[in-house]
Amino acid sequence: MSQAPHDEFRDYVAARRPALLRAAMILTGDRVEAEDLLQAALANTYRAWGRIKDRTAMDGYVRRAMVNTQISWWRRRKFEIYPTDELPDQPVDDHTRRSEMHDALGRALARLPERQRAAVILRYYEDMSETEIAEVLGVSVGTVKSTVSRAVAKLRDDDALDLDFPDTP
């Protein structure tokens, strides 16, 4: 017996939301805007759910909806921005600094043993639970916990990550 369309959509969103949110973060550069963008794209996708025949292409459909929505938002914002002689009080985002931190993290991850690197990536990049990671790696949940713990400890001690990270609120 097949699922009702809204149940099928709910299951899709539950399974793919973390990956889709990461894509939205790349598009917006801001967590709150990314959540708004993903929500808008999922609303559009839900309205078209019955017309979408190829369920294997859903991620591409949602990503395209995010891009289209983001472009619409950019166009609308363009009319809301007015030039001024006054400088804003907020500091400008330093993309160079963020890139340096990203590169340093990539180098540090590359130095981890394969299982530790896989566990960290699955846990923090793919947002998988310890149980899901255990299934993927074919190990026990306890092994996942200790592997991630040791990997994070190594990353904290790694000299390549000795950047002066700004404090987060």
XYZ file of N, CA, C and O in Angstrom:
676
model
N 0.847 -1.175 0.000
C 0.000 0.000 0.000
C 0.896 1.242 0.000
O 1.820 1.357 0.778
N 0.643 2.170 -0.889
C 1.475 3.362 -0.968
C 1.025 4.405 0.047
O -0.106 4.405 0.503
N 1.937 5.287 0.367
C 1.652 6.335 1.343
C 0.807 7.434 0.719
O 0.821 7.648 -0.484
N 0.094 8.146 1.583
C -0.622 9.334 1.136
C 0.417 10.385 0.740
O 1.524 10.409 1.292
N 0.083 11.251 -0.218
C 1.069 12.248 -0.686
C 1.658 13.097 0.433
O 2.859 13.345 0.441
N 0.842 13.542 1.395
C 1.405 14.391 2.451
C 2.331 13.596 3.366
O 3.305 14.128 3.870
N 2.068 12.307 3.569
C 2.966 11.467 4.369
C 4.284 11.246 3.633
O 5.362 11.288 4.227
N 4.190 11.027 2.338
C 5.381 10.827 1.518
C 6.249 12.101 1.521
O 7.470 12.035 1.670
N 5.605 13.250 1.386
C 6.331 14.520 1.419
C 6.971 14.733 2.788
O 8.134 15.116 2.882
N 6.234 14.475 3.862
C 6.761 14.624 5.216
C 7.996 13.741 5.413
O 9.014 14.184 5.952
N 7.934 12.488 4.941
C 9.073 11.578 5.067
C 10.274 12.078 4.266
O 11.422 11.989 4.713
N 10.001 12.614 3.070
C 11.083 13.162 2.255
C 11.769 14.318 2.982
O 12.996 14.371 3.075
N 10.981 15.238 3.514
C 11.543 16.399 4.202
C 12.329 15.963 5.433
O 13.433 16.453 5.684
N 11.791 15.017 6.187
C 12.490 14.539 7.386
C 13.844 13.938 7.026
O 14.833 14.150 7.726
N 13.906 13.219 5.925
C 15.152 12.550 5.532
C 16.161 13.506 4.900
O 17.362 13.377 5.105
N 15.704 14.475 4.127
C 16.608 15.291 3.330
C 16.822 16.707 3.843
O 17.640 17.451 3.307
N 16.115 17.111 4.888
C 16.198 18.488 5.368
C 17.622 18.936 5.699
O 18.034 20.021 5.289
N 18.414 18.149 6.434
C 19.766 18.625 6.755
C 20.615 18.928 5.508
O 21.273 19.961 5.451
N 20.571 18.050 4.523
C 21.363 18.273 3.307
C 20.830 19.478 2.532
O 21.612 20.283 2.007
N 19.521 19.606 2.457
C 18.935 20.742 1.745
C 19.222 22.057 2.468
O 19.452 23.087 1.831
N 19.245 22.017 3.801
C 19.563 23.223 4.564
C 21.010 23.648 4.313
O 21.306 24.835 4.210
N 21.915 22.678 4.187
C 23.308 23.022 3.864
C 23.391 23.719 2.500
O 24.120 24.688 2.333
N 22.621 23.237 1.535
C 22.606 23.880 0.219
C 22.050 25.300 0.331
O 22.573 26.229 -0.291
N 21.017 25.476 1.141
C 20.440 26.812 1.333
C 21.449 27.731 2.023
O 21.517 28.923 1.715
N 22.232 27.186 2.954
C 23.274 27.980 3.633
C 24.299 28.476 2.627
O 24.775 29.603 2.722
N 24.645 27.643 1.670
C 25.611 28.043 0.652
C 25.031 29.182 -0.187
O 25.736 30.129 -0.531
N 23.751 29.107 -0.488
C 23.108 30.153 -1.294
C 22.986 31.473 -0.548
O 23.150 32.538 -1.136
N 22.689 31.418 0.749
C 22.398 32.648 1.490
C 23.555 33.150 2.335
O 23.675 34.347 2.555
N 24.349 32.230 2.878
C 25.430 32.625 3.775
C 24.945 32.962 5.174
O 25.714 33.428 6.005
N 23.680 32.713 5.465
C 23.113 33.056 6.756
C 22.130 31.965 7.166
O 21.265 31.577 6.373
N 22.242 31.482 8.391
C 21.409 30.370 8.865
C 19.910 30.707 8.835
O 19.105 29.914 8.373
N 19.548 31.880 9.321
C 18.132 32.258 9.380
C 17.566 32.403 7.968
O 16.474 31.896 7.671
N 18.298 33.079 7.093
C 17.839 33.228 5.714
C 17.773 31.870 5.018
O 16.872 31.628 4.201
N 18.715 30.988 5.337
C 18.720 29.654 4.736
C 17.470 28.873 5.146
O 16.849 28.192 4.311
N 17.095 28.976 6.413
C 15.890 28.283 6.871
C 14.650 28.848 6.173
O 13.762 28.089 5.769
N 14.592 30.170 6.024
C 13.470 30.791 5.319
C 13.431 30.348 3.859
O 12.368 30.040 3.317
N 14.600 30.331 3.230
C 14.685 29.937 1.826
C 14.243 28.486 1.649
O 13.458 28.172 0.747
N 14.727 27.602 2.508
C 14.348 26.193 2.405
C 12.849 26.032 2.627
O 12.182 25.288 1.902
N 12.301 26.736 3.603
C 10.865 26.641 3.871
C 10.055 27.087 2.649
O 9.078 26.438 2.277
N 10.455 28.180 2.025
C 9.746 28.670 0.843
C 9.848 27.660 -0.306
O 8.857 27.383 -0.995
N 11.028 27.094 -0.509
C 11.214 26.111 -1.582
C 10.404 24.841 -1.302
O 9.825 24.261 -2.225
N 10.362 24.415 -0.045
C 9.579 23.225 0.292
C 8.080 23.488 0.125
O 7.334 22.587 -0.281
N 7.644 24.692 0.416
C 6.231 25.031 0.198
C 5.897 24.940 -1.290
O 4.858 24.376 -1.667
N 6.763 25.456 -2.147
C 6.558 25.350 -3.597
C 6.575 23.894 -4.041
O 5.778 23.478 -4.889
N 7.482 23.115 -3.482
C 7.591 21.702 -3.833
C 6.342 20.942 -3.402
O 5.831 20.097 -4.142
N 5.828 21.255 -2.231
C 4.621 20.570 -1.751
C 3.435 20.843 -2.679
O 2.664 19.942 -2.986
N 3.329 22.087 -3.140
C 2.232 22.421 -4.053
C 2.345 21.647 -5.367
O 1.345 21.325 -5.994
N 3.573 21.329 -5.788
C 3.780 20.615 -7.049
C 3.961 19.111 -6.850
O 4.166 18.377 -7.818
N 3.896 18.643 -5.624
C 4.219 17.250 -5.295
C 3.476 16.239 -6.163
O 4.062 15.271 -6.643
N 2.211 16.431 -6.384
C 1.428 15.486 -7.168
C 1.820 15.441 -8.639
O 1.585 14.436 -9.314
N 2.408 16.517 -9.145
C 2.813 16.570 -10.553
C 4.227 16.042 -10.786
O 4.624 15.822 -11.921
N 4.983 15.854 -9.719
C 6.375 15.395 -9.860
C 6.370 13.876 -9.918
O 6.040 13.202 -8.942
N 6.729 13.347 -11.059
C 6.680 11.888 -11.270
C 7.967 11.190 -10.827
O 7.933 10.100 -10.291
N 9.108 11.811 -11.066
C 10.394 11.183 -10.764
C 10.839 11.565 -9.353
O 11.465 12.605 -9.139
N 10.516 10.727 -8.387
C 10.847 11.015 -6.994
C 12.356 10.973 -6.731
O 12.834 11.531 -5.760
N 13.126 10.348 -7.611
C 14.583 10.307 -7.426
C 15.223 11.657 -7.729
O 16.365 11.889 -7.358
N 14.488 12.539 -8.388
C 15.027 13.855 -8.754
C 14.539 14.948 -7.808
O 14.673 16.134 -8.121
N 13.988 14.578 -6.662
C 13.408 15.561 -5.754
C 14.427 16.572 -5.245
O 14.126 17.755 -5.154
N 15.633 16.120 -4.887
C 16.644 17.056 -4.391
C 16.935 18.133 -5.426
O 17.031 19.314 -5.096
N 17.068 17.730 -6.671
C 17.313 18.701 -7.735
C 16.155 19.670 -7.893
O 16.362 20.862 -8.114
N 14.942 19.167 -7.760
C 13.759 20.028 -7.862
C 13.760 21.057 -6.741
O 13.532 22.250 -6.977
N 14.031 20.613 -5.504
C 14.019 21.531 -4.363
C 15.163 22.536 -4.486
O 14.987 23.730 -4.219
N 16.335 22.076 -4.893
C 17.458 23.006 -5.060
C 17.152 24.058 -6.124
O 17.472 25.229 -5.960
N 16.538 23.642 -7.224
C 16.171 24.597 -8.265
C 15.148 25.580 -7.716
O 15.216 26.787 -7.989
N 14.199 25.109 -6.914
C 13.212 26.005 -6.294
C 13.921 26.989 -5.363
O 13.544 28.173 -5.308
N 14.959 26.536 -4.645
C 15.701 27.444 -3.769
C 16.413 28.517 -4.582
O 16.397 29.692 -4.221
N 17.057 28.116 -5.662
C 17.774 29.083 -6.504
C 16.799 30.104 -7.078
O 17.051 31.314 -7.029
N 15.677 29.635 -7.615
C 14.686 30.557 -8.183
C 14.142 31.511 -7.123
O 13.979 32.714 -7.377
N 13.861 30.987 -5.933
C 13.350 31.824 -4.848
C 14.399 32.840 -4.425
O 14.087 34.019 -4.224
N 15.646 32.410 -4.315
C 16.726 33.319 -3.921
C 16.885 34.444 -4.940
O 17.051 35.604 -4.570
N 16.794 34.111 -6.214
C 16.904 35.141 -7.255
C 15.760 36.140 -7.124
O 15.964 37.356 -7.210
N 14.552 35.639 -6.877
C 13.404 36.544 -6.692
C 13.626 37.462 -5.500
O 13.321 38.653 -5.557
N 14.153 36.903 -4.424
C 14.416 37.718 -3.236
C 15.465 38.775 -3.534
O 15.363 39.902 -3.076
N 16.529 38.421 -4.254
C 17.564 39.388 -4.606
C 16.957 40.541 -5.402
O 17.275 41.700 -5.176
N 16.116 40.207 -6.363
C 15.503 41.250 -7.201
C 14.638 42.180 -6.365
O 14.646 43.394 -6.573
N 13.883 41.619 -5.429
C 13.044 42.457 -4.573
C 13.887 43.344 -3.674
O 13.581 44.508 -3.472
N 14.962 42.787 -3.113
C 15.826 43.557 -2.208
C 16.548 44.682 -2.930
O 16.874 45.682 -2.320
N 16.814 44.485 -4.204
C 17.529 45.501 -4.966
C 16.797 46.841 -4.892
O 17.411 47.890 -4.838
N 15.493 46.817 -4.847
C 14.714 48.043 -4.772
C 14.607 48.576 -3.349
O 14.175 49.693 -3.145
N 15.004 47.777 -2.371
C 14.927 48.208 -0.978
C 16.239 48.813 -0.487
O 16.308 49.336 0.603
N 17.287 48.734 -1.272
C 18.599 49.225 -0.865
C 18.808 50.616 -1.458
O 18.692 50.813 -2.668
N 19.106 51.559 -0.569
C 19.303 52.936 -1.000
C 20.714 53.376 -0.618
O 21.167 53.150 0.500
N 21.428 54.032 -1.544
C 22.770 54.520 -1.216
C 22.707 55.614 -0.148
O 21.727 56.339 -0.035
N 23.776 55.686 0.639
C 23.832 56.675 1.704
C 25.272 57.140 1.889
O 26.213 56.444 1.515
N 25.433 58.304 2.479
C 26.767 58.820 2.779
C 27.281 58.296 4.114
O 28.454 58.440 4.424
N 26.398 57.692 4.910
C 26.780 57.200 6.230
C 27.220 55.743 6.137
O 26.606 54.931 5.438
N 28.288 55.425 6.874
C 28.757 54.046 6.933
C 27.963 53.277 7.985
O 27.629 53.823 9.037
N 27.683 52.026 7.738
C 26.952 51.237 8.737
C 27.830 50.969 9.958
O 29.060 50.933 9.872
N 27.177 50.778 11.098
C 27.899 50.485 12.331
C 28.390 49.046 12.387
O 29.294 48.717 13.137
N 27.784 48.168 11.614
C 28.134 46.758 11.645
C 29.409 46.511 10.848
O 29.601 47.085 9.782
N 30.265 45.626 11.334
C 31.465 45.302 10.564
C 31.086 44.515 9.310
O 30.102 43.784 9.297
N 31.859 44.676 8.277
C 31.642 43.954 7.029
C 32.157 42.530 7.202
O 33.193 42.304 7.821
N 31.414 41.557 6.658
C 31.808 40.152 6.756
C 33.141 39.935 6.046
O 33.330 40.369 4.910
N 34.068 39.281 6.728
C 35.395 39.022 6.191
C 35.410 37.635 5.544
O 35.658 36.636 6.197
N 35.134 37.574 4.237
C 35.083 36.300 3.533
C 36.460 35.645 3.475
O 36.558 34.420 3.477
N 37.516 36.431 3.441
C 38.868 35.883 3.409
C 39.141 35.093 4.677
O 39.670 33.985 4.636
N 38.763 35.645 5.805
C 38.979 34.976 7.095
C 38.206 33.662 7.154
O 38.714 32.654 7.608
N 36.960 33.690 6.672
C 36.138 32.483 6.674
C 36.776 31.420 5.778
O 36.798 30.246 6.105
N 37.314 31.833 4.642
C 37.956 30.910 3.719
C 39.204 30.296 4.346
O 39.465 29.115 4.187
N 39.979 31.106 5.077
C 41.169 30.593 5.758
C 40.780 29.535 6.779
O 41.438 28.501 6.898
N 39.708 29.795 7.530
C 39.258 28.821 8.531
C 38.772 27.539 7.853
O 39.061 26.441 8.315
N 38.063 27.682 6.746
C 37.565 26.519 6.008
C 38.738 25.685 5.502
O 38.732 24.453 5.606
N 39.753 26.337 4.940
C 40.936 25.625 4.446
C 41.672 24.926 5.584
O 42.114 23.784 5.431
N 41.822 25.606 6.711
C 42.514 25.009 7.854
C 41.756 23.783 8.365
O 42.358 22.758 8.692
N 40.444 23.883 8.415
C 39.642 22.744 8.857
C 39.777 21.578 7.879
O 39.904 20.431 8.288
N 39.779 21.880 6.593
C 39.955 20.831 5.583
C 41.291 20.122 5.725
O 41.364 18.892 5.642
N 42.354 20.887 5.975
C 43.684 20.274 6.172
C 43.708 19.424 7.434
O 44.279 18.332 7.455
N 43.093 19.916 8.505
C 43.063 19.166 9.757
C 42.268 17.872 9.595
O 42.694 16.816 10.079
N 41.145 17.933 8.908
C 40.350 16.722 8.674
C 41.130 15.714 7.836
O 41.052 14.504 8.081
N 41.895 16.203 6.875
C 42.667 15.306 6.016
C 43.732 14.546 6.801
O 44.124 13.443 6.407
N 44.189 15.116 7.914
C 45.209 14.442 8.730
C 44.624 13.399 9.677
O 45.365 12.620 10.271
N 43.319 13.380 9.840
C 42.702 12.379 10.711
C 42.736 11.008 10.037
O 42.667 10.918 8.812
N 42.820 9.936 10.833
C 42.692 8.597 10.256
C 41.336 8.469 9.551
O 40.368 9.162 9.890
N 41.261 7.564 8.590
C 40.072 7.458 7.731
C 38.774 7.289 8.517
O 37.781 7.966 8.239
N 38.738 6.400 9.508
C 37.499 6.164 10.245
C 37.098 7.398 11.044
O 35.927 7.757 11.101
N 38.071 8.069 11.671
C 37.753 9.276 12.432
C 37.231 10.373 11.509
O 36.256 11.048 11.821
N 37.879 10.539 10.362
C 37.443 11.555 9.409
C 36.017 11.256 8.934
O 35.167 12.142 8.907
N 35.752 9.999 8.604
C 34.411 9.615 8.153
C 33.378 9.869 9.244
O 32.298 10.412 8.976
N 33.695 9.518 10.473
C 32.750 9.699 11.574
C 32.461 11.179 11.818
O 31.305 11.570 12.019
N 33.489 12.011 11.774
C 33.295 13.452 11.991
C 32.471 14.058 10.858
O 31.555 14.844 11.099
N 32.785 13.692 9.638
C 32.047 14.240 8.496
C 30.589 13.804 8.536
O 29.686 14.612 8.333
N 30.358 12.522 8.834
C 28.974 12.049 8.904
C 28.212 12.723 10.047
O 27.036 13.040 9.923
N 28.898 12.959 11.158
C 28.230 13.538 12.328
C 27.964 15.031 12.156
O 26.862 15.503 12.402
N 28.971 15.786 11.737
C 28.854 17.237 11.750
C 28.553 17.862 10.382
O 28.002 18.948 10.321
N 28.932 17.192 9.296
C 28.621 17.733 7.979
C 27.292 17.169 7.462
O 26.510 17.877 6.863
N 27.086 15.867 7.675
C 25.862 15.226 7.193
C 24.778 15.173 8.261
O 23.672 14.727 7.988
N 25.106 15.581 9.492
C 24.133 15.666 10.584
C 23.447 14.327 10.856
O 22.250 14.280 11.113
N 24.225 13.249 10.784
C 23.666 11.922 11.048
C 23.748 11.624 12.542
O 24.645 12.101 13.239
N 22.831 10.792 13.018
C 22.858 10.378 14.425
C 23.954 9.328 14.605
O 24.450 8.733 13.644
N 24.302 9.079 15.866
C 25.324 8.073 16.145
C 24.880 6.695 15.668
O 25.679 5.910 15.165
N 23.599 6.398 15.796
C 23.068 5.108 15.336
C 23.199 4.984 13.819
O 23.607 3.932 13.313
N 22.865 6.061 13.093
C 22.988 6.035 11.634
C 24.447 5.871 11.207
O 24.746 5.121 10.273
N 25.345 6.552 11.903
C 26.773 6.438 11.580
C 27.254 5.026 11.825
O 28.008 4.457 11.026
N 26.818 4.437 12.936
C 27.206 3.064 13.257
C 26.781 2.112 12.144
O 27.551 1.222 11.744
N 25.583 2.291 11.613
C 25.106 1.446 10.517
C 25.945 1.645 9.263
O 26.323 0.679 8.606
N 26.248 2.901 8.940
C 27.021 3.196 7.730
C 28.437 2.618 7.834
O 28.942 2.019 6.881
N 29.072 2.806 8.996
C 30.457 2.347 9.166
C 30.566 0.887 9.556
O 31.665 0.332 9.573
N 29.443 0.275 9.948
C 29.464 -1.133 10.343
C 30.141 -1.358 11.689
O 30.842 -2.351 11.864
N 29.945 -0.426 12.612
C 30.526 -0.538 13.953
C 29.435 -0.298 14.977
O 28.308 0.049 14.639
N 29.773 -0.444 16.261
C 28.787 -0.216 17.315
C 28.635 1.285 17.583
O 29.499 2.087 17.227
N 27.545 1.626 18.244
C 27.303 3.024 18.601
C 28.394 3.516 19.543
O 28.864 4.650 19.430
N 28.830 2.663 20.467
C 29.912 3.034 21.382
C 31.199 3.358 20.642
O 31.922 4.294 21.003
N 31.483 2.594 19.600
C 32.678 2.851 18.793
C 32.549 4.201 18.087
O 33.523 4.958 17.997
N 31.359 4.516 17.607
C 31.135 5.811 16.960
C 31.399 6.931 17.959
O 32.093 7.900 17.660
N 30.835 6.800 19.169
C 31.006 7.841 20.185
C 32.486 8.062 20.506
O 32.952 9.202 20.551
N 33.213 6.983 20.733
C 34.627 7.134 21.086
C 35.448 7.633 19.899
O 36.371 8.431 20.065
N 35.107 7.195 18.696
C 35.831 7.637 17.509
C 35.646 9.133 17.283
O 36.617 9.866 17.037
N 34.411 9.600 17.385
C 34.140 11.032 17.205
C 34.814 11.835 18.312
O 35.415 12.882 18.059
N 34.756 11.331 19.531
C 35.378 12.027 20.661
C 36.887 12.173 20.451
O 37.453 13.250 20.649
N 37.546 11.089 20.046
C 38.993 11.153 19.805
C 39.320 12.079 18.633
O 40.298 12.826 18.672
N 38.499 12.042 17.595
C 38.741 12.894 16.432
C 38.601 14.371 16.795
O 39.437 15.192 16.412
N 37.568 14.701 17.549
C 37.367 16.095 17.958
C 38.516 16.555 18.854
O 38.996 17.684 18.730
N 38.980 15.676 19.739
C 40.126 16.021 20.598
C 41.364 16.298 19.748
O 42.096 17.257 19.998
N 41.589 15.478 18.718
C 42.727 15.707 17.815
C 42.582 17.030 17.078
O 43.552 17.762 16.902
N 41.365 17.319 16.628
C 41.142 18.577 15.916
C 41.389 19.778 16.821
O 41.927 20.789 16.387
N 41.000 19.666 18.080
C 41.235 20.773 19.022
C 42.722 21.000 19.254
O 43.156 22.128 19.447
N 43.491 19.913 19.254
C 44.927 20.010 19.500
C 45.726 20.339 18.242
O 46.918 20.642 18.329
N 45.109 20.286 17.088
C 45.799 20.472 15.820
C 46.296 21.909 15.672
O 45.546 22.862 15.805
N 47.584 22.064 15.361
C 48.177 23.392 15.174
C 47.589 24.124 13.975
O 47.544 25.350 13.946
N 47.135 23.383 12.946
C 46.593 24.024 11.752
C 45.314 24.791 12.071
O 44.942 25.700 11.359
N 44.655 24.403 13.152
C 43.422 25.103 13.539
C 43.702 26.185 14.560
O 42.779 26.715 15.174
N 44.958 26.549 14.732
C 45.324 27.563 15.714
C 45.115 28.958 15.128
O 45.980 29.806 15.169
N 43.939 29.156 14.549
C 43.579 30.472 14.048
C 42.889 31.224 15.170
O 42.304 30.636 16.064
N 42.927 32.502 15.101
C 42.268 33.338 16.115
C 40.794 33.454 15.733
O 40.364 34.440 15.141
N 40.016 32.407 16.052
C 38.605 32.387 15.705
C 37.878 33.459 16.509
O 38.083 33.596 17.705
N 36.981 34.215 15.864
C 36.212 35.210 16.598
C 35.221 34.519 17.543
O 34.764 33.422 17.238
N 34.946 35.154 18.643
C 33.964 34.600 19.575
C 32.602 34.649 18.944
O 32.241 35.617 18.282
N 31.839 33.555 19.139
C 30.476 33.535 18.619
C 29.529 33.846 19.742
O 29.752 33.439 20.883
N 28.461 34.607 19.451
C 27.548 35.003 20.520
C 26.776 33.820 21.063
O 26.584 32.838 20.488
